[in-house]
Amino acid sequence: METNLTELTSEALGLLQSLIAIPSVSREEAQAADCLQQYIECRGMETGRKGNNVWCLSPMFDLRKPTLLLNSHIDTVKPVAGWRHDPFTPQLESNGKLYGLGSNDAGASVVSLLQVFLSLCRTAQPYNLLFLASCEEEVSGREGIESVLPLLPPVDFALVGEPTEMQPAIAEKGLMVLDVTATGRSGHAARDEGDNAIYKVLDDIAWFRDYRFPEVSPLLGPVKMSVTMVNAGTQHNVIPDRCTFVVDIRSNECYTNQELFDLIVPHLKCEARARSFRLGSSHVSPQHPVVRRAVGLGRTPFGSPTLSDQALMPFPSMKMGPGKSSRSHTADEFIFVHEIEEAIGLYLKLLDGVSLK
């Protein structure tokens, strides 16, 4: 397929600058969704929309073919302290570095995948194409991709745009957050009374620190558990009657979150509650045709420790996009124009004519 990579990159860059200029913190993406929807419709394509999610089906959509989903998210985190540039003013420097909140995570992926979608969907492919720009990814919100998937045709494979330096993440750790509570009895700290709730959590905190689940993933490594918050007490001279702590658990594909929870609870003296089981680990076979083609293009599959909307996809998916994960959620976030150009070119080589079966 003949394409003008320079022209596609220019289009992507212009759209990305427009999106950066529109604040789109999670759950406040309406204006960014409007911008993207108008951009697509101005190119003669019909769109669907639910809340702040925008999608588009290829004009030659045929349910007899498998469907390939191209997805990335339009929401951003709130700007962190330390920005030297205005996070909502796109600033393009002479070296091709574009500053702006969401430029790297994941605006560059959104605009690159959209240009690829607009190019490929006008050609004959062995699959249907579906483009989805979703919201609330940064907060794993229920009004994001999870709310849209039931409205879409069945999906056979998804390519998720996130900053991976255009290397294919074929596995991704899941997330489960536990709230653990110990209950004691208050009393005066100067007297031998009360039942100190802080002391009750010590053994459980030590268990989370030291325990290792036996199943280790070749790509994702072991399940990782971290106690990240502890809260107790009202003042220095009162024995605390309640102590709570939070555990961040990053699951591998060897366990579902429910299985991990069921294995954890018998080891604890305190009461544990999971906030959700819905953000599970994901993985796709290294033998999948899309993965094999990525390898043929010189890409190296890896396992990603960071969470994305892949966790909410009940079908095979691969995460791959321009930029570096280390730039995400940082002050003076940026993307290079050459990274966008590389992404569009690689996406086209990866997807043009590829089999999904």
Short mmCIF file of C-alpha atoms in Angstrom, two decimals:
data_model
loop_
_atom_site.label_atom_id
_atom_site.label_comp_id
_atom_site.label_asym_id
_atom_site.label_seq_id
_atom_site.Cartn_x
_atom_site.Cartn_y
_atom_site.Cartn_z
CA MET A 1 0.00 0.00 0.00
CA GLU A 2 1.47 3.33 -1.04
CA THR A 3 1.30 6.04 1.59
CA ASN A 4 2.75 9.49 2.04
CA LEU A 5 4.32 9.09 5.47
CA THR A 6 5.31 12.75 5.67
CA GLU A 7 1.73 13.85 5.02
CA LEU A 8 0.28 11.41 7.54
CA THR A 9 2.79 12.55 10.15
CA SER A 10 1.92 16.19 9.53
CA GLU A 11 -1.79 15.42 9.95
CA ALA A 12 -1.11 13.49 13.15
CA LEU A 13 1.05 16.26 14.56
CA GLY A 14 -1.53 18.95 13.87
CA LEU A 15 -4.27 16.94 15.57
CA LEU A 16 -2.04 16.16 18.54
CA GLN A 17 -1.30 19.86 19.04
CA SER A 18 -5.04 20.56 19.02
CA LEU A 19 -5.67 17.84 21.61
CA ILE A 20 -2.89 19.03 23.91
CA ALA A 21 -4.49 22.49 23.92
CA ILE A 22 -7.73 21.01 25.29
CA PRO A 23 -7.52 20.00 28.97
CA SER A 24 -8.77 16.40 29.16
CA VAL A 25 -8.11 15.14 32.67
CA SER A 26 -9.93 11.86 33.36
CA ARG A 27 -13.72 12.30 33.47
CA GLU A 28 -13.35 15.77 31.89
CA GLU A 29 -12.66 14.71 28.29
CA ALA A 30 -15.81 16.03 26.57
CA GLN A 31 -14.10 18.80 24.60
CA ALA A 32 -11.28 16.52 23.48
CA ALA A 33 -13.85 13.94 22.37
CA ASP A 34 -15.70 16.68 20.45
CA CYS A 35 -12.47 17.67 18.70
CA LEU A 36 -11.65 14.11 17.71
CA GLN A 37 -15.18 13.35 16.57
CA GLN A 38 -15.28 16.45 14.38
CA TYR A 39 -11.89 15.62 12.90
CA ILE A 40 -13.04 12.14 11.89
CA GLU A 41 -16.39 13.29 10.52
CA CYS A 42 -14.74 16.05 8.48
CA ARG A 43 -12.95 13.24 6.64
CA GLY A 44 -16.21 11.69 5.56
CA MET A 45 -16.44 8.99 8.22
CA GLU A 46 -19.37 8.21 10.49
CA THR A 47 -18.71 8.05 14.21
CA GLY A 48 -20.31 6.54 17.26
CA ARG A 49 -20.15 8.06 20.68
CA LYS A 50 -21.03 7.16 24.25
CA GLY A 51 -20.12 9.70 26.88
CA ASN A 52 -16.57 10.79 26.07
CA ASN A 53 -15.71 7.69 24.03
CA VAL A 54 -15.58 8.06 20.24
CA TRP A 55 -15.37 5.25 17.72
CA CYS A 56 -15.50 4.65 13.98
CA LEU A 57 -16.06 1.54 11.85
CA SER A 58 -14.40 1.02 8.49
CA PRO A 59 -16.80 1.77 5.60
CA MET A 60 -16.44 -1.76 4.20
CA PHE A 61 -17.33 -3.44 7.51
CA ASP A 62 -18.33 -7.07 6.97
CA LEU A 63 -19.34 -9.25 9.91
CA ARG A 64 -18.08 -12.31 8.04
CA LYS A 65 -14.54 -11.02 8.60
CA PRO A 66 -12.66 -10.87 11.91
CA THR A 67 -12.39 -7.44 13.50
CA LEU A 68 -9.25 -5.57 14.51
CA LEU A 69 -9.64 -2.86 17.16
CA LEU A 70 -7.24 0.09 17.25
CA ASN A 71 -7.53 1.73 20.65
CA SER A 72 -5.91 4.39 22.75
CA HIS A 73 -7.12 6.91 25.34
CA ILE A 74 -7.72 10.65 25.26
CA ASP A 75 -7.66 11.36 28.99
CA THR A 76 -4.64 12.51 30.95
CA VAL A 77 -3.58 12.67 34.58
CA LYS A 78 -3.61 16.05 36.28
CA PRO A 79 -0.44 18.10 35.69
CA VAL A 80 2.19 17.32 38.30
CA ALA A 81 4.28 20.01 39.98
CA GLY A 82 7.44 21.11 38.23
CA TRP A 83 6.20 21.95 34.72
CA ARG A 84 8.37 24.67 33.15
CA HIS A 85 6.09 24.84 30.12
CA ASP A 86 2.33 25.41 30.13
CA PRO A 87 1.07 21.80 30.03
CA PHE A 88 -1.86 22.83 27.82
CA THR A 89 0.15 24.87 25.32
CA PRO A 90 1.78 22.63 22.71
CA GLN A 91 5.35 23.78 22.22
CA LEU A 92 7.26 22.36 19.26
CA GLU A 93 11.00 22.93 19.36
CA SER A 94 13.38 23.02 16.43
CA ASN A 95 14.72 19.56 17.30
CA GLY A 96 11.25 18.07 16.80
CA LYS A 97 10.41 17.73 20.50
CA LEU A 98 6.76 18.50 21.25
CA TYR A 99 5.94 19.40 24.86
CA GLY A 100 2.45 19.08 26.32
CA LEU A 101 0.39 17.12 28.81
CA GLY A 102 -0.73 13.88 27.19
CA SER A 103 1.71 14.18 24.29
CA ASN A 104 3.44 10.94 25.22
CA ASP A 105 0.65 9.25 27.22
CA ALA A 106 -1.16 8.66 25.05
CA GLY A 107 -1.85 11.42 22.53
CA ALA A 108 0.86 10.33 20.12
CA SER A 109 -0.68 6.85 20.02
CA VAL A 110 -4.19 8.24 19.47
CA VAL A 111 -3.23 10.35 16.48
CA SER A 112 -0.88 7.77 14.97
CA LEU A 113 -3.46 4.99 15.16
CA LEU A 114 -6.12 7.27 13.73
CA GLN A 115 -4.00 8.10 10.66
CA VAL A 116 -3.33 4.40 10.19
CA PHE A 117 -7.04 3.65 10.52
CA LEU A 118 -8.00 6.29 7.95
CA SER A 119 -5.40 4.90 5.54
CA LEU A 120 -6.10 1.18 5.95
CA CYS A 121 -9.89 1.30 6.13
CA ARG A 122 -10.10 2.55 2.54
CA THR A 123 -8.24 -0.50 1.26
CA ALA A 124 -9.20 -4.16 1.00
CA GLN A 125 -8.06 -5.99 4.13
CA PRO A 126 -8.70 -9.53 5.43
CA TYR A 127 -10.23 -7.97 8.55
CA ASN A 128 -12.59 -5.20 9.61
CA LEU A 129 -11.09 -2.12 11.22
CA LEU A 130 -12.51 -0.40 14.28
CA PHE A 131 -10.98 2.72 15.83
CA LEU A 132 -11.84 3.65 19.41
CA ALA A 133 -10.58 6.63 21.37
CA SER A 134 -11.62 5.91 24.93
CA CYS A 135 -11.81 7.96 28.11
CA GLU A 136 -11.14 7.38 31.83
CA GLU A 137 -8.21 5.06 31.18
CA GLU A 138 -5.98 6.74 33.74
CA VAL A 139 -8.52 6.04 36.50
CA SER A 140 -9.81 2.70 35.13
CA GLY A 141 -13.23 4.35 35.13
CA ARG A 142 -16.41 2.44 34.42
CA GLU A 143 -17.52 5.03 31.84
CA GLY A 144 -14.47 4.33 29.69
CA ILE A 145 -13.83 1.41 27.36
CA GLU A 146 -15.76 -0.99 29.59
CA SER A 147 -18.99 0.90 28.87
CA VAL A 148 -18.42 0.88 25.10
CA LEU A 149 -17.42 -2.69 24.30
CA PRO A 150 -21.01 -4.05 24.57
CA LEU A 151 -22.05 -1.58 21.86
CA LEU A 152 -19.38 -2.65 19.37
CA PRO A 153 -19.18 -5.60 16.98
CA PRO A 154 -17.28 -8.64 18.27
CA VAL A 155 -13.53 -7.96 18.38
CA ASP A 156 -10.96 -10.64 17.50
CA PHE A 157 -7.78 -8.72 18.30
CA ALA A 158 -6.86 -5.29 19.66
CA LEU A 159 -3.81 -3.12 19.19
CA VAL A 160 -3.59 -0.77 22.17
CA GLY A 161 -1.60 2.42 21.80
CA GLU A 162 0.57 3.20 24.83
CA PRO A 163 4.16 4.47 25.00
CA THR A 164 6.31 1.35 24.56
CA GLU A 165 8.96 2.72 22.17
CA MET A 166 7.06 0.73 19.49
CA GLN A 167 8.03 -2.57 21.09
CA PRO A 168 5.16 -5.06 21.45
CA ALA A 169 3.96 -5.73 25.00
CA ILE A 170 2.37 -9.17 24.73
CA ALA A 171 1.64 -9.46 28.45
CA GLU A 172 0.61 -6.92 31.05
CA LYS A 173 0.29 -7.08 34.80
CA GLY A 174 -3.12 -6.67 36.37
CA LEU A 175 -4.04 -4.70 39.48
CA MET A 176 -5.96 -5.47 42.65
CA VAL A 177 -6.13 -3.07 45.59
CA LEU A 178 -6.89 -4.41 49.08
CA ASP A 179 -8.17 -2.44 52.06
CA VAL A 180 -7.16 -4.26 55.25
CA THR A 181 -8.64 -3.35 58.63
CA ALA A 182 -7.82 -4.23 62.23
CA THR A 183 -10.20 -3.37 65.06
CA GLY A 184 -9.09 -2.92 68.68
CA ARG A 185 -10.32 -0.98 71.70
CA SER A 186 -9.35 2.56 72.65
CA GLY A 187 -7.85 3.49 76.01
CA HIS A 188 -5.46 5.89 77.74
CA ALA A 189 -1.86 5.37 76.60
CA ALA A 190 -0.57 6.02 80.13
CA ARG A 191 -2.45 3.09 81.60
CA ASP A 192 -2.47 -0.60 80.82
CA GLU A 193 -5.78 -0.55 78.97
CA GLY A 194 -7.19 -0.76 75.48
CA ASP A 195 -6.34 -3.07 72.61
CA ASN A 196 -3.91 -1.46 70.18
CA ALA A 197 -5.10 -1.96 66.59
CA ILE A 198 -1.69 -0.98 65.20
CA TYR A 199 -0.05 -4.02 66.78
CA LYS A 200 -2.68 -6.24 65.17
CA VAL A 201 -1.63 -5.31 61.64
CA LEU A 202 2.12 -5.84 62.08
CA ASP A 203 2.15 -9.56 61.29
CA ASP A 204 -0.08 -9.06 58.25
CA ILE A 205 2.07 -6.24 56.89
CA ALA A 206 5.15 -8.42 57.33
CA TRP A 207 3.40 -11.25 55.49
CA PHE A 208 2.66 -9.03 52.50
CA ARG A 209 6.29 -7.92 52.52
CA ASP A 210 7.75 -11.41 52.64
CA TYR A 211 5.36 -13.80 50.89
CA ARG A 212 6.12 -15.00 47.36
CA PHE A 213 3.53 -16.70 45.19
CA PRO A 214 4.98 -19.82 43.56
CA GLU A 215 3.84 -19.23 39.97
CA VAL A 216 6.23 -16.90 38.16
CA SER A 217 5.50 -15.61 34.65
CA PRO A 218 8.27 -15.85 32.03
CA LEU A 219 7.33 -12.38 30.78
CA LEU A 220 5.88 -10.63 33.83
CA GLY A 221 7.82 -12.21 36.66
CA PRO A 222 6.25 -12.81 40.08
CA VAL A 223 3.12 -11.32 41.57
CA LYS A 224 4.17 -8.10 43.32
CA MET A 225 2.55 -6.97 46.59
CA SER A 226 3.29 -3.60 48.18
CA VAL A 227 1.80 -2.04 51.32
CA THR A 228 1.45 1.58 50.25
CA MET A 229 -0.70 3.33 52.88
CA VAL A 230 -1.21 2.94 56.65
CA ASN A 231 -3.63 4.95 58.76
CA ALA A 232 -4.32 4.82 62.52
CA GLY A 233 -4.65 6.90 65.63
CA THR A 234 -6.13 10.26 66.62
CA GLN A 235 -3.59 11.60 69.12
CA HIS A 236 -0.45 10.53 70.98
CA ASN A 237 -2.09 9.56 74.26
CA VAL A 238 -4.98 7.47 72.93
CA ILE A 239 -4.62 3.77 72.12
CA PRO A 240 -5.96 3.44 68.52
CA ASP A 241 -9.02 1.24 68.16
CA ARG A 242 -8.72 1.02 64.39
CA CYS A 243 -5.85 0.63 61.92
CA THR A 244 -6.16 0.31 58.17
CA PHE A 245 -3.64 -0.28 55.43
CA VAL A 246 -3.73 -0.52 51.65
CA VAL A 247 -2.01 -3.16 49.54
CA ASP A 248 -1.20 -2.66 45.85
CA ILE A 249 -1.08 -6.07 44.13
CA ARG A 250 0.21 -6.47 40.58
CA SER A 251 -0.91 -9.84 39.23
CA ASN A 252 0.65 -11.94 36.51
CA GLU A 253 -1.24 -14.14 34.06
CA CYS A 254 -0.75 -17.21 36.26
CA TYR A 255 -3.49 -16.07 38.64
CA THR A 256 -6.80 -14.27 38.37
CA ASN A 257 -7.35 -11.53 40.92
CA GLN A 258 -10.08 -13.61 42.54
CA GLU A 259 -7.68 -16.54 42.88
CA LEU A 260 -5.08 -14.30 44.49
CA PHE A 261 -7.62 -12.92 46.93
CA ASP A 262 -8.75 -16.40 47.90
CA LEU A 263 -5.13 -17.42 48.49
CA ILE A 264 -4.30 -14.29 50.53
CA VAL A 265 -7.22 -14.18 52.98
CA PRO A 266 -6.38 -17.37 54.95
CA HIS A 267 -2.95 -15.93 55.81
CA LEU A 268 -4.35 -12.75 57.39
CA LYS A 269 -5.51 -12.01 60.92
CA CYS A 270 -7.19 -8.76 59.81
CA GLU A 271 -10.21 -8.26 57.57
CA ALA A 272 -9.39 -7.70 53.89
CA ARG A 273 -11.63 -6.37 51.14
CA ALA A 274 -10.78 -6.06 47.46
CA ARG A 275 -11.90 -2.87 45.78
CA SER A 276 -12.34 -4.75 42.50
CA PHE A 277 -11.37 -7.94 40.69
CA ARG A 278 -11.94 -6.46 37.23
CA LEU A 279 -8.39 -5.34 36.32
CA GLY A 280 -6.80 -8.66 35.52
CA SER A 281 -3.52 -9.51 33.86
CA SER A 282 -3.57 -9.97 30.08
CA HIS A 283 -1.41 -11.88 27.61
CA VAL A 284 -1.41 -13.01 24.00
CA SER A 285 0.39 -15.96 22.48
CA PRO A 286 3.82 -15.23 20.98
CA GLN A 287 2.58 -17.28 18.01
CA HIS A 288 -0.28 -14.93 17.20
CA PRO A 289 0.12 -13.69 13.59
CA VAL A 290 0.29 -10.03 14.64
CA VAL A 291 2.99 -10.79 17.20
CA ARG A 292 4.94 -12.85 14.67
CA ARG A 293 4.79 -10.03 12.14
CA ALA A 294 6.01 -7.56 14.78
CA VAL A 295 8.98 -9.83 15.44
CA GLY A 296 9.59 -10.00 11.69
CA LEU A 297 9.79 -6.20 11.70
CA GLY A 298 12.59 -6.32 14.26
CA ARG A 299 10.43 -5.73 17.32
CA THR A 300 11.09 -7.48 20.64
CA PRO A 301 8.08 -8.76 22.64
CA PHE A 302 8.10 -8.02 26.37
CA GLY A 303 5.92 -8.04 29.46
CA SER A 304 4.68 -4.68 30.74
CA PRO A 305 4.41 -3.86 34.47
CA THR A 306 2.04 -0.93 33.86
CA LEU A 307 -1.73 -1.14 33.56
CA SER A 308 -3.80 -0.11 30.52
CA ASP A 309 -7.27 -0.70 29.11
CA GLN A 310 -6.04 -4.13 28.04
CA ALA A 311 -7.11 -5.22 31.52
CA LEU A 312 -10.73 -4.69 30.49
CA MET A 313 -10.53 -6.46 27.12
CA PRO A 314 -11.98 -10.00 26.97
CA PHE A 315 -10.12 -10.74 23.72
CA PRO A 316 -6.46 -11.02 22.64
CA SER A 317 -4.57 -7.74 22.56
CA MET A 318 -1.10 -6.28 22.20
CA LYS A 319 0.18 -2.97 23.54
CA MET A 320 2.47 -0.98 21.28
CA GLY A 321 2.93 2.74 20.73
CA PRO A 322 5.31 5.69 20.30
CA GLY A 323 7.08 7.34 23.20
CA LYS A 324 8.60 6.09 26.44
CA SER A 325 6.69 4.93 29.49
CA SER A 326 9.20 6.74 31.72
CA ARG A 327 7.97 10.11 30.38
CA SER A 328 4.37 9.44 31.39
CA HIS A 329 2.93 11.40 34.32
CA THR A 330 6.03 13.60 34.53
CA ALA A 331 6.60 17.33 34.33
CA ASP A 332 7.40 18.62 30.83
CA GLU A 333 6.05 15.47 29.16
CA PHE A 334 7.03 15.33 25.49
CA ILE A 335 7.08 13.31 22.28
CA PHE A 336 9.41 13.57 19.29
CA VAL A 337 7.89 14.08 15.85
CA HIS A 338 10.16 11.35 14.49
CA GLU A 339 8.60 8.94 17.00
CA ILE A 340 5.16 9.65 15.54
CA GLU A 341 6.48 9.16 12.01
CA GLU A 342 8.14 5.89 13.00
CA ALA A 343 4.94 4.71 14.68
CA ILE A 344 2.74 5.37 11.67
CA GLY A 345 5.18 3.62 9.36
CA LEU A 346 5.53 0.59 11.63
CA TYR A 347 1.80 0.33 12.29
CA LEU A 348 1.14 0.29 8.53
CA LYS A 349 3.76 -2.42 7.93
CA LEU A 350 2.44 -4.40 10.88
CA LEU A 351 -1.23 -4.33 9.92
CA ASP A 352 -1.49 -4.09 6.14
CA GLY A 353 -2.72 -7.50 5.01
CA VAL A 354 -2.03 -9.25 8.32
CA SER A 355 -4.10 -12.29 9.30
CA LEU A 356 -5.87 -12.32 12.66
CA LYS A 357 -6.28 -16.09 12.73
#
